[in-house]
Amino acid sequence: MTPDEFTALVAEANLAPSVHNTQPTRWQLEADGSVLVLEDGKRRLPVGDPAGRDAAVSHGAVIEGFAMACAACGVVVTVQPCDGAADGRLRPVARLCLSAGASAEPLHQFVRERRTYRGTFVKSDDPSKLDALGVADDVRLVRSRQGVARLAQLNDEASLRTFRNGAFRAELLSWMRLSRSHPQWALDGLNAEAMEMSALEAAGAGLVLKPGIFEALDRLQVAPLFVAEKGVVCSAQAIALFHRSQTESPLETGRHFYRLWLAFTRQGLSAAPMAVLADDPETRAIIAREFDVPPGRRLITAFRLGIAPPRDITPKPRLSATALLA
């Protein structure tokens, strides 16, 4: 593999989703032809992800993206997880061994098409796209209006609890790109366009999240109005509860997470994760009980699914491939 070929594969792999679009994975082509995957510690979320689980899931997703890109070139990727000590800000998380003989992965063709859609879905009574998903042993598909409404309620309640944490809001705000003038608008984080925010809504979000402002709104009992997503969530055709074994490594979970999202895309469905449903322990327990998440399984996230309206698709905010090389 030449350096240019490696760089192209890394760029495609980095189209995978990551928590807050932090893009924490770095890559190093070794002299023996293997690939060392590393975590950039500066892109950790110490408040929102103190144990690094979400970062590890993100690494798993991008590794799966790399494996699919390699398979399209006839290369098999074998993943060897590792938990090395950090060298400066970089910490090894996996070594990838490459060999010949792969066949192209059917989901690979949907990598560039996959998008997060956080807006209101188009009304649709056609169940065929959901039916085509089939039955998976790691997905509980909630299709009833009552079930979707209940999850929307739980999402709003958990979001309000989470936003009451000032440190979390500050961390989130640091990864939000609320104006096109932000130097990182097209590179990383959550920009206003990706969050389906108008310029006015983005400016309002930046104000509401500031220290003291949110607390004042909360005292006036109007803070729920600024975090509620019930209307958007209830526009979904279904909500997919994605769960995996409690003993599975987050790295492996991330690989399945990405493949599931690409499977949604293959069926013409847009998706947006509602991570707070899994991140909030109280809510996670309620969902496990009320929606029959099997014993021994952990809720990873919930995806709201539906048909996005026609819209201009801009390139995903991503770092340059060279910035991803260690």
XYZ file of N, CA and C in Angstrom, residues 171-309:
417
model
N -19.233 22.043 27.522
C -18.504 21.129 26.643
C -19.207 20.986 25.298
N -20.528 20.831 25.340
C -21.292 20.732 24.103
C -21.137 21.993 23.260
N -21.241 23.136 23.908
C -21.132 24.409 23.192
C -19.767 24.543 22.526
N -18.726 23.991 23.151
C -17.385 24.087 22.578
C -17.262 23.292 21.281
N -18.175 22.333 21.077
C -18.150 21.542 19.843
C -19.237 21.967 18.857
N -20.030 22.960 19.216
C -21.048 23.467 18.305
C -20.463 24.587 17.443
N -20.797 24.562 16.165
C -20.349 25.592 15.223
C -21.609 26.327 14.769
N -21.930 27.420 15.459
C -23.221 28.067 15.283
C -23.219 29.163 14.225
N -22.068 29.445 13.667
C -21.967 30.453 12.609
C -20.995 29.975 11.548
N -21.296 30.299 10.287
C -20.391 29.917 9.207
C -19.028 30.581 9.338
N -18.941 31.607 10.146
C -17.655 32.265 10.343
C -16.749 31.486 11.300
N -17.293 30.470 11.959
C -16.482 29.660 12.867
C -15.396 28.948 12.059
N -14.138 29.022 12.483
C -13.048 28.427 11.682
C -13.173 26.919 11.495
N -13.916 26.239 12.366
C -14.055 24.779 12.263
C -15.386 24.363 11.630
N -16.140 25.312 11.084
C -17.480 25.039 10.565
C -17.513 23.803 9.657
N -16.588 23.719 8.709
C -16.610 22.638 7.725
C -15.670 21.496 8.075
N -15.127 21.514 9.301
C -14.089 20.541 9.640
C -14.518 19.511 10.680
N -15.177 19.952 11.735
C -15.535 19.013 12.793
C -16.674 19.593 13.621
N -17.072 18.876 14.668
C -18.118 19.365 15.552
C -19.492 19.349 14.907
N -20.421 20.040 15.552
C -21.827 20.058 15.153
C -22.172 21.446 14.637
N -22.216 21.601 13.318
C -22.538 22.931 12.822
C -24.043 23.122 12.708
N -24.460 24.367 12.627
C -25.885 24.701 12.654
C -26.633 24.058 11.499
N -26.003 23.967 10.362
C -26.651 23.355 9.205
C -26.934 21.882 9.473
N -25.960 21.170 10.027
C -26.143 19.752 10.336
C -27.216 19.543 11.405
N -27.390 20.544 12.267
C -28.400 20.440 13.326
C -29.762 20.975 12.888
N -29.878 21.307 11.586
C -31.127 21.823 11.032
C -31.580 23.103 11.736
N -30.617 23.996 12.018
C -30.905 25.264 12.681
C -30.799 26.409 11.688
N -31.748 27.322 11.745
C -31.613 28.571 11.005
C -30.583 29.443 11.727
N -30.174 30.516 11.077
C -29.215 31.420 11.705
C -29.768 31.988 13.009
N -31.073 32.288 13.029
C -31.695 32.823 14.234
C -31.744 31.768 15.334
N -32.092 30.547 14.970
C -32.141 29.469 15.964
C -30.753 29.178 16.526
N -29.746 29.233 15.668
C -28.376 28.986 16.120
C -27.923 30.061 17.099
N -28.230 31.314 16.785
C -27.870 32.396 17.698
C -28.584 32.237 19.038
N -29.848 31.824 18.977
C -30.601 31.608 20.209
C -30.034 30.480 21.037
N -29.613 29.400 20.371
C -29.024 28.271 21.092
C -27.745 28.682 21.798
N -26.924 29.472 21.114
C -25.687 29.934 21.734
C -25.941 30.769 22.969
N -27.025 31.535 22.967
C -27.380 32.361 24.124
C -27.939 31.514 25.261
N -28.874 30.627 24.930
C -29.549 29.825 25.957
C -28.576 28.928 26.703
N -27.555 28.417 26.019
C -26.625 27.473 26.643
C -25.592 28.148 27.539
N -25.536 29.464 27.511
C -24.518 30.154 28.304
C -24.775 30.007 29.807
N -23.684 30.017 30.617
C -23.841 29.928 32.077
C -24.732 31.053 32.590
N -25.641 30.698 33.445
C -26.540 31.675 34.052
C -27.831 31.851 33.277
N -27.758 31.831 31.964
C -28.963 32.020 31.154
C -29.886 30.812 31.283
N -29.318 29.628 31.083
C -30.142 28.421 31.165
C -30.721 28.272 32.574
N -29.919 28.546 33.585
C -30.390 28.423 34.967
C -31.548 29.383 35.233
N -31.438 30.594 34.691
C -32.526 31.562 34.872
C -33.802 31.080 34.178
N -33.654 30.550 32.983
C -34.814 30.018 32.272
C -35.419 28.826 33.015
N -34.541 28.046 33.630
C -35.023 26.877 34.382
C -35.814 27.312 35.615
N -35.339 28.353 36.276
C -36.066 28.857 37.450
C -37.443 29.384 37.054
N -37.533 29.924 35.854
C -38.814 30.424 35.348
C -39.677 29.302 34.770
N -39.123 28.070 34.821
C -39.826 26.871 34.350
C -40.122 26.905 32.853
N -39.271 27.591 32.099
C -39.436 27.614 30.642
C -38.283 26.908 29.926
N -37.289 26.423 30.679
C -36.158 25.730 30.058
C -36.599 24.531 29.214
N -37.633 23.778 29.658
C -38.056 22.631 28.822
C -38.426 23.022 27.402
N -38.896 24.249 27.207
C -39.280 24.685 25.864
C -38.082 24.738 24.924
N -36.895 24.941 25.504
C -35.701 25.109 24.679
C -34.976 23.799 24.405
N -35.300 22.741 25.114
C -34.634 21.455 24.882
C -35.583 20.402 24.324
N -36.882 20.686 24.338
C -37.866 19.690 23.911
C -37.735 19.386 22.419
N -37.844 18.122 22.085
C -37.804 17.672 20.694
C -39.010 16.796 20.356
N -40.033 16.862 21.179
C -41.145 15.925 21.029
C -41.753 15.973 19.638
N -41.963 17.174 19.098
C -42.571 17.286 17.789
C -41.740 16.626 16.706
N -40.426 16.835 16.763
C -39.534 16.240 15.772
C -39.496 14.726 15.930
N -39.371 14.267 17.181
C -39.293 12.824 17.429
C -40.575 12.133 16.976
N -41.710 12.737 17.262
C -42.992 12.108 16.918
C -43.266 12.118 15.420
N -42.469 12.858 14.649
C -42.623 12.802 13.192
C -41.972 11.557 12.604
N -41.207 10.836 13.415
C -40.521 9.635 12.936
C -41.516 8.524 12.633
N -41.202 7.726 11.641
C -42.011 6.548 11.353
C -41.801 5.470 12.410
N -40.598 5.444 12.964
C -40.275 4.441 13.976
C -39.038 4.898 14.731
N -38.810 4.259 15.861
C -37.566 4.457 16.616
C -36.926 3.094 16.799
N -35.666 3.002 16.410
C -34.918 1.752 16.526
C -34.075 1.793 17.790
N -34.351 0.890 18.719
C -33.560 0.760 19.940
C -32.437 -0.238 19.665
N -31.227 0.259 19.611
C -30.057 -0.556 19.270
C -29.393 -1.020 20.556
N -29.317 -2.328 20.744
C -28.738 -2.881 21.970
C -27.733 -3.978 21.617
N -26.727 -4.101 22.443
C -25.695 -5.115 22.248
C -25.383 -5.778 23.593
N -24.667 -6.874 23.547
C -24.305 -7.586 24.773
C -23.545 -6.667 25.728
N -23.858 -6.793 27.007
C -23.179 -5.975 28.022
C -21.688 -6.291 28.107
N -21.288 -7.459 27.626
C -19.878 -7.849 27.706
C -19.099 -7.514 26.434
N -19.782 -7.012 25.421
C -19.099 -6.692 24.168
C -18.238 -5.452 24.327
N -17.090 -5.439 23.685
C -16.225 -4.259 23.743
C -16.855 -3.113 22.962
N -16.686 -1.884 23.427
C -17.222 -0.728 22.682
C -16.670 -0.638 21.263
N -15.446 -1.113 21.062
C -14.856 -1.089 19.725
C -15.679 -1.956 18.768
N -16.057 -3.148 19.211
C -16.875 -4.041 18.392
C -18.287 -3.468 18.228
N -18.804 -2.883 19.294
C -20.124 -2.251 19.219
C -20.149 -1.181 18.143
N -19.083 -0.389 18.065
C -19.016 0.676 17.077
C -19.077 0.160 15.651
N -18.494 -1.001 15.406
C -18.533 -1.578 14.062
C -19.972 -1.932 13.679
N -20.704 -2.532 14.616
C -22.100 -2.889 14.358
C -22.983 -1.638 14.258
N -22.674 -0.632 15.059
C -23.407 0.641 15.037
C -23.365 1.256 13.634
N -22.185 1.295 13.050
C -22.031 1.902 11.721
C -22.760 1.082 10.662
N -22.634 -0.228 10.740
C -23.297 -1.084 9.760
C -24.819 -0.937 9.831
N -25.353 -0.810 11.039
C -26.795 -0.629 11.193
C -27.234 0.676 10.537
N -26.496 1.749 10.781
C -26.857 3.043 10.199
C -26.810 2.978 8.675
N -25.813 2.284 8.125
C -25.746 2.136 6.672
C -26.900 1.286 6.151
N -27.358 0.330 6.949
C -28.520 -0.477 6.552
C -29.773 0.392 6.479
N -29.907 1.356 7.386
C -31.022 2.313 7.292
C -30.927 3.088 5.979
N -29.734 3.563 5.673
C -29.528 4.352 4.459
C -29.862 3.536 3.216
N -29.469 2.270 3.219
C -29.746 1.401 2.067
C -31.245 1.309 1.788
N -32.059 1.395 2.834
C -33.510 1.296 2.670
C -34.164 2.657 2.401
N -33.337 3.694 2.212
C -33.887 5.012 1.910
C -34.394 5.748 3.133
N -33.949 5.325 4.316
C -34.380 5.959 5.562
C -33.296 6.902 6.068
N -33.716 8.048 6.567
C -32.798 8.952 7.267
C -32.886 8.656 8.755
N -31.814 8.960 9.466
C -31.751 8.606 10.881
C -31.048 9.687 11.679
N -31.410 9.752 12.952
C -30.717 10.623 13.901
C -30.675 9.896 15.238
N -29.492 9.740 15.815
C -29.416 9.081 17.120
C -29.903 9.987 18.236
N -30.544 9.390 19.233
C -30.962 10.089 20.449
C -30.155 9.477 21.587
N -28.901 9.899 21.677
C -27.952 9.257 22.581
C -28.337 9.385 24.049
N -29.038 10.462 24.403
C -29.353 10.696 25.803
C -30.218 9.580 26.378
N -30.998 8.888 25.542
C -31.837 7.801 26.029
C -30.996 6.658 26.583
N -29.796 6.485 26.027
C -28.900 5.443 26.523
C -27.907 5.967 27.546
N -27.554 7.245 27.441
C -26.545 7.813 28.335
C -27.087 8.087 29.733
N -28.376 8.399 29.828
C -28.980 8.693 31.125
C -29.377 7.377 31.792
N -28.740 7.005 32.913
C -28.991 5.682 33.518
C -30.454 5.442 33.870
N -31.123 6.454 34.399
C -32.530 6.297 34.776
C -33.383 5.982 33.546
N -33.160 6.715 32.479
C -33.936 6.504 31.258
C -33.615 5.157 30.630
N -32.346 4.792 30.631
C -31.943 3.502 30.067
C -32.655 2.347 30.765
N -32.779 2.444 32.084
C -33.456 1.395 32.847
C -34.956 1.348 32.519
N -35.566 2.515 32.377
C -36.997 2.563 32.044
C -37.246 1.932 30.679
N -36.405 2.259 29.712
C -36.581 1.719 28.358
C -36.394 0.209 28.348
N -35.399 -0.264 29.076
C -35.177 -1.709 29.141
C -36.412 -2.423 29.679
N -37.050 -1.800 30.658
C -38.230 -2.413 31.282
C -39.470 -2.298 30.402
N -39.716 -1.107 29.858
C -40.962 -0.873 29.134
C -40.937 -1.371 27.690
N -39.742 -1.512 27.116
C -39.653 -1.895 25.709
C -38.947 -3.236 25.508
N -38.882 -4.009 26.569
C -38.428 -5.403 26.482
C -37.041 -5.558 25.879
N -36.103 -4.728 26.317
C -34.707 -4.961 25.944
C -34.271 -6.246 26.649
N -33.758 -7.232 25.926
C -33.464 -8.537 26.528
C -32.456 -8.441 27.676
N -32.551 -9.338 28.646
C -31.573 -9.374 29.750
C -30.160 -9.580 29.213
N -29.213 -8.977 29.885
C -27.824 -9.101 29.458
C -27.444 -8.212 28.295
N -28.362 -7.328 27.881
C -28.102 -6.416 26.768
C -28.028 -4.987 27.272
N -27.245 -4.180 26.619
C -27.099 -2.768 26.969
C -27.656 -1.925 25.825
N -28.509 -0.962 26.153
C -28.992 -0.025 25.147
C -27.833 0.885 24.740
N -27.506 0.886 23.457
C -26.392 1.691 22.947
C -26.878 3.078 22.539
N -27.959 3.111 21.771
C -28.582 4.375 21.386
C -29.957 4.071 20.817
N -30.700 5.117 20.530
C -31.979 4.995 19.837
C -31.905 5.872 18.593
N -32.312 5.329 17.472
C -32.360 6.096 16.221
C -33.805 6.446 15.901
N -34.085 7.706 15.642
C -35.375 8.020 15.050
C -35.228 7.905 13.532
N -36.213 7.262 12.925
C -36.142 6.913 11.506
C -37.305 7.514 10.735
N -37.052 7.938 9.526
C -38.112 8.465 8.683
C -37.570 8.903 7.341
N -38.401 9.613 6.612
C -38.035 10.120 5.286
C -37.725 11.608 5.414
N -36.515 11.984 5.063
C -36.140 13.401 5.105
C -36.694 14.113 3.879
N -37.072 15.381 4.019
C -37.541 16.140 2.849
C -36.396 16.387 1.878
